[in-house]
Structures are given as structure tokens and as C-alpha cells.
Amino acid sequence: MPHKITAVHPRSTVLRGTSAAALTALVLTACSGSGVSGTPGADGVRDPYFPKLGNGGYDVAHYDLTLGYDPDARHLTATAEVTARATQDLSAFNLDLKGLEVKGVTVEGKGANFHRDGQELTIRPADDLDKGETFRTVVRYSGSPETITDPDDSEEGWLRTEEGALALGEPTGSMAWFPSNNHPSDKASYDIRVTVPKGLKAISNGELTRESTKNGRTTFAWHSAEPMASYLATVAIGAFEVKKSTTKSGIPVLTAVEPSEVKASAKALNRIPEIMEWQELNFGPYPFSSAGAIVAREEDAGYALETQTRPTYPGAPSTELVVHEMAHQWFGNSVTPKSWRDMWLNEGFATYAEWLWDEDNDGDSVQETFDDIYADDYYEDKEDNEAIWEFPPAKPPSAGQISDSPVYERGGMVIHKIRQAVGDDTFYDIVQGWTKTYRHRNADTEDFTRYVEKHAGGEAARKKVHAIWGPWLYEDGKPDHP
């Protein structure tokens, strides 16, 4: 993000869940007879800001999505195969799906009853599912996918573009194009196959395993072996210029750029291998098997997003923005928050990565950046500087504020306070230990503060970092001492 110009962050978007299937679940239970041994899974995981997102009673292991899109008709025809493990005896369970028409559902190859209630797709399998059982659900669906407008007026879900579409999911938009357990706490591997008119390309996460053309349509098959939260899945359909390269360590890098953005994007995108090498030095081994970028037109999306392995940018990105979104591959994508309350763990670290990059590339030191923010001299606009102190980063007041300035800048300041307290050597040990310990897992703020205190390096250092949490993470207003 540009410094001292305007307080624009790479991402700012939320949506409040508005529908439920609790009544349906009760009806399904009542109608299923006295032989039922299971109970319905919960219709939400009770996230602090999005209580109806996600579902209880199962963990997803894999999504296999087959999508066909006609850009002229704006029509999607799709099949989602969801492989999951029951975490309780289940008589019914839910998937999150907003809009679109469900044509049919099977569970373990048998037809299943289903009911729609807002974003809730409630499924009653022909046979109850036992706790610990792995089961496969197939949902056939079609229609015109929705664009979801968040309370902060940003858009996500399925965004229509000049030639095709762009699917973005943070925090709720994935349910606009595939049924899922749509919450960061349930990560899974993915196979995504997309068929589009010949001449267009369909870009997604992970590695391209197959590209084939038949009867005027081309299918692109993508595979993501490492766990991914649903909000990080993406599909971009357009006339992209694709470029492939490899890092020194052998990681394939694929970039897909709108032709009008190729020239302006080249400088920053060509530095991806260099940025990754620098980030590995600071944060530990790169957590995925591929990397890259998607560059759409500026008008296609109003923000950048850290879509896994292949961040999405609205127009040509700056080098600093690439640093930010690539840092999310460690912080947010590999180490994923348990709930949307922990958003600062994503954005605080990614913002701090920008400051570190400046420090290591003849820019301001992190301490100088920290001092400018504390002195309300970071942005040109007084209101933008004051906004940094509107709430503590670990306690956003509402769903509409989880991507506001305190989560970014004040979150980054928390990271620097830790560095000040423990010194550089211990600080980098903590950062790299954190990304290793929670690699491909979920973590919350309590996990982080506990980990930092445990590895701070002695009682005196532990007390120093413990003193950071109250004024910098949880308490209102600007802390008294920088």
C-alpha cells in the first residue's frame, strides 16, 4: 500500500450472515423416525462476527469442483463433491450456499432430501452418518452467481468482468459459487476444474494439472494439495497472458495478467522469486508448492486479496503490495485464524512485512515507521492517522470493521513491540517458530500471545511481552508509551 498518501488497505470487506436453518433441522429430526441415532449438525459455528457462517458436525477433507461458465449468458453449471468426516452422529447437516438453484444432492451415492433457507443448504441423507465416518456429498447446481456487497460497500462473491468473472471470498463470498463449510476454521484440499469458451483462460489456486479443448470449450484443471480455507479459493476467467517461471528452490511461479496490465505489472511481478526468497529468510520455508499472481483490471475488484498461492490484484501492483499479499501465504493462508476476530494476525504480520521490506531495501527503518504512526504523521490526512486508534486490533467493534486501519497498522505495531521487547535474534526465532508450529493449522490471538510468552527468552522478557497485550491489543485509545 502507498505510504503517507491515503489509508487504503489491500482488503476491506465483510458480510453479516442473515439466514438460518435451525427450524428445518428440527423438522428433519422430527420426521426421521424413532430409529434415528444422530442429531442435525449446527447451522453455524457461532463466529463472533458471522455466527451463521460454517457448520457443525463434520470436517471437510476435500472439495472437488467442476464448473462450466458461459460469460455471455452469465450462467454457471456446476457439481461440487465434498468429502468430509462426521464429528458426531449426524441425521442432517448443512452447507453454505447463497443463491443458485440446487438440482440434486446425493450422500454416499444415495439421493438425499434437502432444503434451502437463505444461505443454508440443509441435507438429510438417506442413512444416518456415524461419528468418525467419512462420507461424500455431491451437489449439482446452476444459475447466475451473485455478487455480494458488504457493509463497507466492497464487493465479493462472483464479480463479473469484461470477458468473464473473478471469484473472491473474504470473508463470506465463496458461498456465492460453491457449497462449503464456509469458515476459516475448516480447511481442506481442492480440485477445481473450470470449462470456458475457447480463447479464454480459467485461473485458480495451486498447480495446473490439465488443459484440454473440445467442441469450442477449454477445460482447466487445478489442484491444491495443501489445506485451504474456503475464503482463499478463487477462479479468474479472462483473456489473461500467462507467464511461468521457477524460484531458485524449484517452486513453480505462474502469473496471469490482463493484457492491458502486462507492461505496468512486469516490474513487481518479476520480483516475486526475490520477494519469496527474502520472506523465507525472515518467516521460514514457503508453505505451499506453487506461487504466482492474478492481475485483473482495476475496475474488476476494488482491493487486492491473498488468494492462496496466487494473490489477486486490481490492476498493476506495487512491489510493496506484492510483499504484503505474499506475506499472507505464511500469515493467514498457512497459519489461518480460528475466527474472524483474529484478523489482525493476518494483517498485522503482512503490514509488518512491508515495513521490514522497506527497512531492508534502503527505505525507512521499522522504528521510523512505528514512530511516524505513533506521532500521527503516517498519512497525509489527519482523519486517517486518527483512525488507527479507533479500536484495539484484537477487538474490532463489529463485522464491518474487521479490515479497518487498527487491524493493519496497530496490528503491525504490536509485532514491533514484541521485537523491541525480545531483541532481533529471539524475535525472528519466534516468528519462524510460529509459522512452523502452526503450519497449515488454525490459531487465535490467545495461541499467539501464549506462544510468544513461552519463547520470549526468560522471565524478564516474558514480563515485557505480557505487558504489551493489554494496552496494544485489547484496550481502547492510544497507549501512553510508544
Coordinates of C-alpha atoms in Angstrom, one line a residue:
M1 CA 0.0 0.0 0.0
P2 CA 1.3 3.5 -0.6
H3 CA 2.6 5.3 2.5
K4 CA 1.6 8.8 3.6
I5 CA -0.9 9.1 0.7
T6 CA -4.2 7.6 1.6
A7 CA -5.3 5.0 4.1
V8 CA -6.3 2.3 1.6
H9 CA -5.7 -1.3 2.6
P10 CA -5.4 -4.3 0.4
R11 CA -8.7 -5.7 1.6
S12 CA -11.7 -4.4 3.5
T13 CA -14.9 -6.4 3.3
V14 CA -17.5 -8.1 5.5
L15 CA -21.0 -9.6 5.3
R16 CA -23.3 -10.4 8.1
G17 CA -24.9 -13.8 7.9
T18 CA -28.7 -13.3 7.7
S19 CA -30.4 -16.7 7.4
A20 CA -30.6 -19.9 9.4
A21 CA -31.8 -23.5 9.1
A22 CA -32.4 -24.3 12.7
L23 CA -36.1 -24.8 12.3
T24 CA -35.5 -27.0 9.3
A25 CA -33.1 -29.1 11.2
L26 CA -35.7 -29.6 13.9
V27 CA -38.3 -30.7 11.4
L28 CA -35.9 -33.1 9.8
T29 CA -35.2 -34.7 13.2
A30 CA -38.9 -34.9 14.0
C31 CA -39.7 -36.6 10.6
S32 CA -36.9 -39.1 10.6
G33 CA -38.5 -41.6 13.0
S34 CA -37.6 -43.2 16.3
G35 CA -34.7 -45.1 14.8
V36 CA -32.6 -42.0 14.3
S37 CA -29.4 -42.2 16.3
G38 CA -27.9 -38.9 15.2
T39 CA -28.8 -35.3 15.5
P40 CA -28.5 -32.4 13.0
G41 CA -25.2 -30.6 12.8
A42 CA -25.3 -26.9 13.8
D43 CA -26.2 -24.4 11.1
G44 CA -23.2 -22.1 12.0
V45 CA -20.0 -22.2 14.1
R46 CA -21.0 -19.0 16.0
D47 CA -18.2 -16.9 14.8
P48 CA -18.2 -13.6 16.8
Y49 CA -19.0 -11.6 13.7
F50 CA -20.6 -14.1 11.3
P51 CA -22.5 -16.6 13.5
K52 CA -24.2 -18.4 10.6
L53 CA -21.0 -19.0 8.6
G54 CA -19.7 -22.5 8.7
N55 CA -21.5 -25.5 10.0
G56 CA -21.1 -28.1 12.8
G57 CA -21.0 -31.8 12.9
Y58 CA -18.3 -32.5 10.3
D59 CA -14.8 -31.6 9.0
V60 CA -14.2 -31.3 5.3
A61 CA -11.2 -33.0 3.8
H62 CA -11.5 -32.2 0.1
Y63 CA -13.6 -30.2 -2.3
D64 CA -13.8 -31.4 -5.9
L65 CA -15.5 -28.7 -8.0
T66 CA -16.5 -29.0 -11.7
L67 CA -17.6 -25.6 -13.1
G68 CA -18.8 -24.6 -16.5
Y69 CA -19.3 -20.9 -17.2
D70 CA -20.9 -19.1 -20.1
P71 CA -19.8 -15.4 -19.8
D72 CA -22.4 -14.2 -22.4
A73 CA -25.3 -15.8 -20.5
R74 CA -23.7 -15.2 -17.2
H75 CA -24.6 -18.8 -16.3
L76 CA -22.8 -21.3 -14.1
T77 CA -23.4 -25.1 -14.3
A78 CA -21.6 -26.9 -11.5
T79 CA -21.1 -30.0 -9.4
A80 CA -19.5 -30.0 -6.0
E81 CA -18.2 -33.2 -4.5
V82 CA -17.5 -32.7 -0.8
T83 CA -15.6 -35.3 1.2
A84 CA -15.9 -34.9 4.9
R85 CA -15.7 -36.8 8.2
A86 CA -18.5 -36.7 10.7
T87 CA -17.6 -35.4 14.1
Q88 CA -20.8 -36.6 15.7
D89 CA -23.6 -38.9 14.8
L90 CA -25.5 -37.0 12.1
S91 CA -29.1 -37.2 11.0
A92 CA -28.7 -34.0 8.9
F93 CA -26.0 -31.4 8.1
N94 CA -25.7 -28.0 6.4
L95 CA -23.6 -26.4 3.7
D96 CA -23.4 -22.7 3.0
L97 CA -24.7 -21.7 -0.5
K98 CA -26.1 -18.4 -1.4
G99 CA -28.3 -18.1 -4.5
L100 CA -28.1 -20.6 -7.3
E101 CA -30.5 -23.5 -7.9
V102 CA -29.8 -26.9 -6.4
K103 CA -30.7 -29.6 -8.9
G104 CA -30.0 -32.6 -6.7
V105 CA -28.0 -33.9 -3.8
T106 CA -26.6 -37.4 -3.0
V107 CA -24.8 -38.6 0.1
E108 CA -22.7 -41.8 -0.3
G109 CA -24.3 -42.3 -3.7
K110 CA -27.9 -42.2 -2.4
G111 CA -30.4 -39.5 -3.1
A112 CA -30.7 -37.1 -0.2
N113 CA -33.5 -34.7 0.8
F114 CA -32.5 -31.1 1.0
H115 CA -34.0 -27.8 2.0
R116 CA -32.9 -24.2 1.3
D117 CA -33.2 -21.3 3.8
G118 CA -31.2 -18.3 2.8
Q119 CA -27.6 -19.3 2.7
E120 CA -28.2 -22.6 4.4
L121 CA -28.5 -25.8 2.4
T122 CA -29.7 -28.4 4.8
I123 CA -29.2 -32.0 3.7
R124 CA -30.9 -35.1 5.1
P125 CA -29.0 -38.2 4.0
A126 CA -30.9 -41.5 3.3
D127 CA -28.9 -43.1 6.1
D128 CA -27.7 -41.5 9.3
L129 CA -23.9 -40.9 9.5
D130 CA -21.9 -42.3 12.3
K131 CA -19.3 -40.3 14.2
G132 CA -15.9 -40.8 12.6
E133 CA -17.4 -41.9 9.3
T134 CA -16.0 -40.4 6.1
F135 CA -18.8 -39.5 3.6
R136 CA -19.1 -38.0 0.2
T137 CA -21.7 -35.4 -0.7
V138 CA -22.4 -34.4 -4.3
V139 CA -24.4 -31.3 -5.0
R140 CA -25.5 -30.4 -8.6
Y141 CA -26.4 -26.7 -9.0
S142 CA -26.6 -23.9 -11.6
G143 CA -27.6 -20.3 -12.1
S144 CA -26.2 -16.8 -12.2
P145 CA -23.8 -16.5 -9.2
E146 CA -24.3 -13.4 -7.0
T147 CA -22.1 -10.5 -6.3
I148 CA -22.2 -9.8 -2.5
T149 CA -22.0 -6.3 -1.3
D150 CA -20.5 -5.9 2.2
P151 CA -21.4 -3.3 4.8
D152 CA -18.3 -1.4 3.8
D153 CA -19.6 -1.3 0.2
S154 CA -16.8 -3.6 -1.1
E155 CA -17.9 -6.5 -3.4
E156 CA -17.0 -10.2 -3.3
G157 CA -18.5 -13.5 -4.4
W158 CA -18.8 -13.7 -8.2
L159 CA -17.6 -10.5 -9.8
R160 CA -18.5 -10.1 -13.5
T161 CA -15.7 -8.8 -15.7
E162 CA -15.5 -7.7 -19.3
E163 CA -14.6 -11.2 -20.7
G164 CA -15.6 -13.4 -17.8
A165 CA -15.6 -13.3 -14.0
L166 CA -13.5 -13.1 -10.8
A167 CA -14.4 -15.0 -7.7
L168 CA -13.2 -13.6 -4.4
G169 CA -14.3 -14.9 -1.0
E170 CA -13.1 -12.8 2.0
P171 CA -14.9 -13.2 4.4
T172 CA -18.1 -14.7 3.0
G173 CA -18.1 -14.7 -0.8
S174 CA -17.2 -18.3 -1.5
M175 CA -20.8 -19.4 -0.9
A176 CA -21.8 -17.4 -4.0
W177 CA -20.2 -20.0 -6.3
F178 CA -19.8 -23.3 -4.4
P179 CA -21.4 -25.1 -1.4
S180 CA -19.0 -25.4 1.5
N181 CA -18.3 -25.3 5.2
N182 CA -17.6 -21.6 4.7
H183 CA -15.5 -20.7 7.7
P184 CA -11.7 -20.3 8.1
S185 CA -11.7 -23.0 10.9
D186 CA -12.3 -25.8 8.4
K187 CA -9.6 -26.0 5.8
A188 CA -9.4 -28.6 3.0
S189 CA -7.6 -29.6 -0.2
Y190 CA -9.1 -28.7 -3.5
D191 CA -9.5 -29.8 -7.1
I192 CA -11.1 -27.1 -9.3
R193 CA -12.0 -27.8 -12.9
V194 CA -13.3 -24.9 -15.0
T195 CA -14.6 -25.0 -18.5
V196 CA -14.9 -21.8 -20.5
P197 CA -15.2 -20.7 -24.2
K198 CA -12.1 -21.4 -26.2
G199 CA -9.8 -18.4 -26.2
L200 CA -10.4 -17.6 -22.5
K201 CA -8.4 -18.9 -19.6
A202 CA -9.6 -20.0 -16.2
I203 CA -7.0 -19.5 -13.4
S204 CA -7.3 -20.9 -9.9
N205 CA -5.2 -21.9 -6.9
G206 CA -2.4 -24.4 -6.9
E207 CA -1.0 -26.2 -9.9
L208 CA -2.5 -26.6 -13.4
T209 CA -2.7 -30.3 -14.0
R210 CA -4.6 -30.4 -17.3
E211 CA -5.7 -28.1 -20.1
S212 CA -7.8 -29.5 -22.9
T213 CA -10.1 -28.1 -25.6
K214 CA -13.1 -29.9 -27.1
N215 CA -16.1 -28.6 -29.1
G216 CA -15.1 -24.9 -28.7
R217 CA -14.6 -25.0 -25.0
T218 CA -11.4 -25.3 -22.9
T219 CA -11.2 -27.0 -19.5
F220 CA -8.5 -26.0 -17.0
A221 CA -7.9 -28.4 -14.0
W222 CA -6.2 -27.0 -10.9
H223 CA -5.0 -28.9 -7.8
S224 CA -4.3 -27.6 -4.3
A225 CA -2.9 -30.3 -2.1
E226 CA -2.2 -28.1 0.9
P227 CA -5.2 -27.2 3.2
M228 CA -7.0 -24.0 2.2
A229 CA -9.8 -22.0 3.8
S230 CA -12.8 -21.5 1.6
Y231 CA -12.4 -17.7 1.5
L232 CA -9.0 -18.2 -0.2
A233 CA -10.3 -20.2 -3.1
T234 CA -10.5 -18.3 -6.4
V235 CA -11.4 -18.5 -10.1
A236 CA -10.5 -15.9 -12.6
I237 CA -11.9 -16.1 -16.1
G238 CA -10.5 -13.9 -18.8
A239 CA -8.1 -13.3 -21.7
F240 CA -5.0 -13.5 -19.4
E241 CA -1.4 -13.5 -20.5
V242 CA 0.2 -16.4 -18.6
K243 CA 3.8 -16.5 -17.7
K244 CA 5.7 -19.3 -15.9
S245 CA 9.0 -19.3 -14.0
T246 CA 10.6 -21.1 -11.1
T247 CA 12.3 -19.9 -8.0
K248 CA 15.9 -20.9 -7.1
S249 CA 14.4 -23.6 -4.7
G250 CA 12.3 -25.1 -7.5
I251 CA 8.9 -23.7 -6.6
P252 CA 6.8 -23.0 -9.8
V253 CA 5.5 -19.4 -10.2
L254 CA 2.6 -18.8 -12.5
T255 CA 1.3 -15.3 -13.2
A256 CA -1.9 -14.5 -15.1
V257 CA -2.3 -10.8 -16.2
E258 CA -4.9 -8.9 -18.1
P259 CA -3.3 -7.8 -21.4
S260 CA -3.8 -4.1 -20.6
E261 CA -1.9 -4.5 -17.3
V262 CA 1.1 -6.6 -18.5
K263 CA 3.6 -3.8 -19.0
A264 CA 2.7 -1.9 -15.8
S265 CA 2.8 -5.2 -13.8
A266 CA 6.1 -6.6 -15.0
K267 CA 8.4 -4.8 -12.6
A268 CA 6.7 -6.0 -9.4
L269 CA 5.7 -9.5 -10.7
N270 CA 9.2 -10.2 -11.9
R271 CA 10.4 -9.7 -8.3
I272 CA 8.2 -12.5 -6.9
P273 CA 11.0 -15.1 -6.7
E274 CA 13.2 -12.4 -5.0
I275 CA 10.5 -11.5 -2.5
M276 CA 9.8 -15.1 -1.7
E277 CA 13.5 -15.8 -1.0
W278 CA 13.6 -12.7 1.3
Q279 CA 10.4 -13.8 3.1
E280 CA 11.7 -17.4 3.6
L281 CA 14.8 -15.9 5.2
N282 CA 12.6 -13.9 7.6
F283 CA 9.5 -16.1 8.1
G284 CA 10.7 -19.7 7.4
P285 CA 10.1 -22.1 4.5
Y286 CA 7.5 -21.2 1.9
P287 CA 4.4 -23.2 3.0
F288 CA 3.0 -24.1 -0.4
S289 CA 4.0 -26.0 -3.6
S290 CA 3.4 -23.1 -6.0
A291 CA 3.2 -19.4 -6.2
G292 CA 2.2 -16.5 -8.5
A293 CA -0.4 -13.8 -9.1
I294 CA -3.6 -12.9 -10.9
V295 CA -3.7 -9.3 -12.1
A296 CA -7.2 -8.2 -13.1
R297 CA -8.3 -4.8 -14.4
E298 CA -8.5 -2.1 -11.8
E299 CA -12.3 -1.9 -12.1
D300 CA -12.8 -5.6 -11.7
A301 CA -12.1 -5.6 -7.9
G302 CA -11.6 -2.7 -5.5
Y303 CA -8.9 -4.4 -3.5
A304 CA -6.1 -7.0 -3.5
L305 CA -6.7 -10.4 -1.9
E306 CA -4.3 -13.1 -0.7
T307 CA -6.0 -15.9 -2.6
Q308 CA -3.9 -18.9 -1.8
T309 CA -0.7 -19.4 -3.8
R310 CA -1.9 -16.8 -6.4
P311 CA -2.9 -13.4 -4.9
T312 CA -5.3 -11.3 -6.8
Y313 CA -4.6 -7.6 -7.7
P314 CA -6.8 -4.9 -9.1
G315 CA -4.5 -3.6 -11.8
A316 CA -0.8 -3.5 -11.7
P317 CA 0.5 -3.9 -8.1
S318 CA 3.4 -2.1 -6.4
T319 CA 6.3 -4.1 -5.1
E320 CA 5.1 -3.3 -1.6
L321 CA 1.7 -4.7 -2.3
V322 CA 3.2 -7.9 -3.6
V323 CA 5.2 -8.1 -0.4
H324 CA 2.1 -7.7 1.6
E325 CA 0.0 -10.3 -0.2
M326 CA 2.9 -12.8 -0.4
A327 CA 3.4 -12.5 3.3
H328 CA -0.2 -13.7 3.8
Q329 CA 0.9 -17.0 2.4
W330 CA 2.5 -17.6 5.8
F331 CA 0.2 -15.4 7.9
G332 CA -3.4 -16.1 7.1
N333 CA -3.2 -18.8 4.5
S334 CA -0.9 -21.3 6.2
V335 CA -1.4 -20.1 9.7
T336 CA -5.2 -19.4 9.4
P337 CA -7.3 -17.6 12.1
K338 CA -9.8 -19.7 14.1
S339 CA -12.4 -16.9 13.7
W340 CA -12.7 -13.5 12.0
R341 CA -11.9 -11.8 15.4
D342 CA -8.3 -12.9 14.8
M343 CA -7.9 -11.0 11.5
W344 CA -5.1 -8.8 13.0
L345 CA -2.9 -11.9 13.0
N346 CA -3.2 -11.9 9.2
E347 CA -3.0 -8.2 8.5
G348 CA -0.6 -7.1 11.3
F349 CA 2.1 -9.5 10.1
A350 CA 1.5 -8.7 6.4
T351 CA 1.8 -5.0 7.2
Y352 CA 4.9 -5.6 9.3
A353 CA 6.3 -7.4 6.3
E354 CA 6.0 -4.2 4.2
W355 CA 7.8 -2.3 6.9
L356 CA 10.6 -4.9 7.1
W357 CA 11.0 -4.8 3.3
D358 CA 11.4 -1.0 3.4
E359 CA 14.0 -1.4 6.1
D360 CA 16.0 -4.0 4.2
N361 CA 15.7 -2.0 0.9
D362 CA 17.1 1.4 1.8
G363 CA 13.7 2.8 3.0
D364 CA 12.6 3.9 6.4
S365 CA 13.5 1.6 9.3
V366 CA 10.6 -0.1 11.0
Q367 CA 11.3 2.0 14.1
E368 CA 11.0 5.2 12.0
T369 CA 7.7 3.9 10.6
F370 CA 6.5 3.0 14.1
D371 CA 7.4 6.5 15.3
D372 CA 5.6 8.2 12.5
I373 CA 2.4 6.3 13.2
Y374 CA 2.6 7.0 16.9
A375 CA 3.1 10.7 16.2
D376 CA 0.1 10.7 13.9
D377 CA 2.3 11.6 11.0
Y378 CA 2.0 8.4 8.8
Y379 CA -0.7 9.6 6.5
E380 CA -1.3 13.0 5.0
D381 CA -4.9 13.1 6.1
K382 CA -5.4 13.8 9.9
E383 CA -8.5 11.6 10.0
D384 CA -6.6 8.6 8.5
N385 CA -4.0 8.9 11.3
E386 CA -6.6 9.2 14.0
A387 CA -8.5 6.1 12.6
I388 CA -5.5 3.9 13.6
W389 CA -6.5 4.4 17.2
E390 CA -10.3 3.9 16.9
F391 CA -10.3 0.4 18.5
P392 CA -7.8 -2.2 19.6
P393 CA -6.8 -4.7 16.9
A394 CA -7.9 -7.8 18.8
K395 CA -11.4 -6.3 19.5
P396 CA -13.0 -4.9 16.3
P397 CA -16.4 -3.5 17.4
S398 CA -18.3 -5.0 14.5
A399 CA -18.2 -7.2 11.5
G400 CA -17.9 -4.1 9.3
Q401 CA -14.6 -3.1 11.0
I402 CA -12.5 -6.3 10.9
S403 CA -10.5 -4.9 8.0
D404 CA -10.2 -1.3 9.3
S405 CA -7.0 0.6 9.9
P406 CA -6.3 -0.6 13.5
V407 CA -6.1 -4.2 12.4
Y408 CA -3.4 -3.3 9.9
E409 CA -1.2 -0.5 11.3
R410 CA -1.8 -1.0 15.0
G411 CA -1.5 -4.8 14.4
G412 CA 1.9 -4.2 12.9
M413 CA 2.9 -2.1 15.8
V414 CA 2.1 -5.0 18.2
I415 CA 4.5 -7.1 16.2
H416 CA 7.2 -4.4 16.5
K417 CA 6.6 -4.1 20.3
I418 CA 7.4 -7.8 20.5
R419 CA 10.6 -7.2 18.6
Q420 CA 11.6 -4.3 20.9
A421 CA 10.9 -6.5 23.9
V422 CA 12.9 -9.6 23.0
G423 CA 15.6 -8.3 20.6
D424 CA 16.1 -9.3 16.9
D425 CA 17.5 -12.8 17.3
T426 CA 14.7 -14.0 19.6
F427 CA 12.1 -12.1 17.5
Y428 CA 13.0 -14.0 14.3
D429 CA 13.1 -17.3 16.2
I430 CA 9.6 -16.6 17.5
V431 CA 8.3 -15.7 14.0
Q432 CA 9.8 -18.7 12.3
G433 CA 8.8 -21.0 15.2
W434 CA 5.2 -19.7 15.0
T435 CA 4.9 -20.4 11.2
K436 CA 6.4 -23.8 11.7
T437 CA 4.4 -24.8 14.8
Y438 CA 1.0 -23.7 13.2
R439 CA 1.9 -24.6 9.6
H440 CA -1.4 -25.4 7.8
R441 CA -3.3 -25.1 11.1
N442 CA -5.6 -22.6 12.7
A443 CA -4.6 -20.3 15.6
D444 CA -6.2 -17.4 17.5
T445 CA -4.9 -14.5 19.5
E446 CA -4.6 -16.5 22.7
D447 CA -2.5 -19.1 20.9
F448 CA -0.2 -16.4 19.7
T449 CA 0.3 -14.5 22.9
R450 CA 0.9 -17.8 24.8
Y451 CA 3.4 -18.8 22.2
V452 CA 5.3 -15.5 22.3
E453 CA 5.5 -15.5 26.1
K454 CA 6.7 -19.1 26.1
H455 CA 9.5 -18.4 23.7
A456 CA 10.4 -14.8 24.8
G457 CA 13.7 -16.0 26.4
G458 CA 13.5 -15.7 30.2
E459 CA 11.2 -14.3 32.9
A460 CA 12.2 -10.6 32.3
A461 CA 11.4 -10.9 28.6
R462 CA 8.2 -12.8 29.3
K463 CA 7.0 -10.0 31.6
K464 CA 7.9 -7.4 28.9
V465 CA 5.8 -9.1 26.2
H466 CA 3.0 -9.8 28.7
A467 CA 2.8 -6.1 29.3
I468 CA 2.2 -5.4 25.6
W469 CA -1.1 -7.3 25.3
G470 CA -3.3 -5.0 27.4
P471 CA -2.6 -1.5 26.0
W472 CA -1.7 -2.6 22.5
L473 CA -4.0 -5.5 21.7
Y474 CA -7.1 -5.1 23.9
E475 CA -7.5 -1.6 25.3
D476 CA -9.1 1.4 23.7
G477 CA -7.1 4.5 22.7
K478 CA -3.5 5.2 22.0
P479 CA -1.2 3.5 24.5
D480 CA 0.6 6.0 26.8
H481 CA 4.1 4.9 26.0
P482 CA 5.3 4.1 22.4

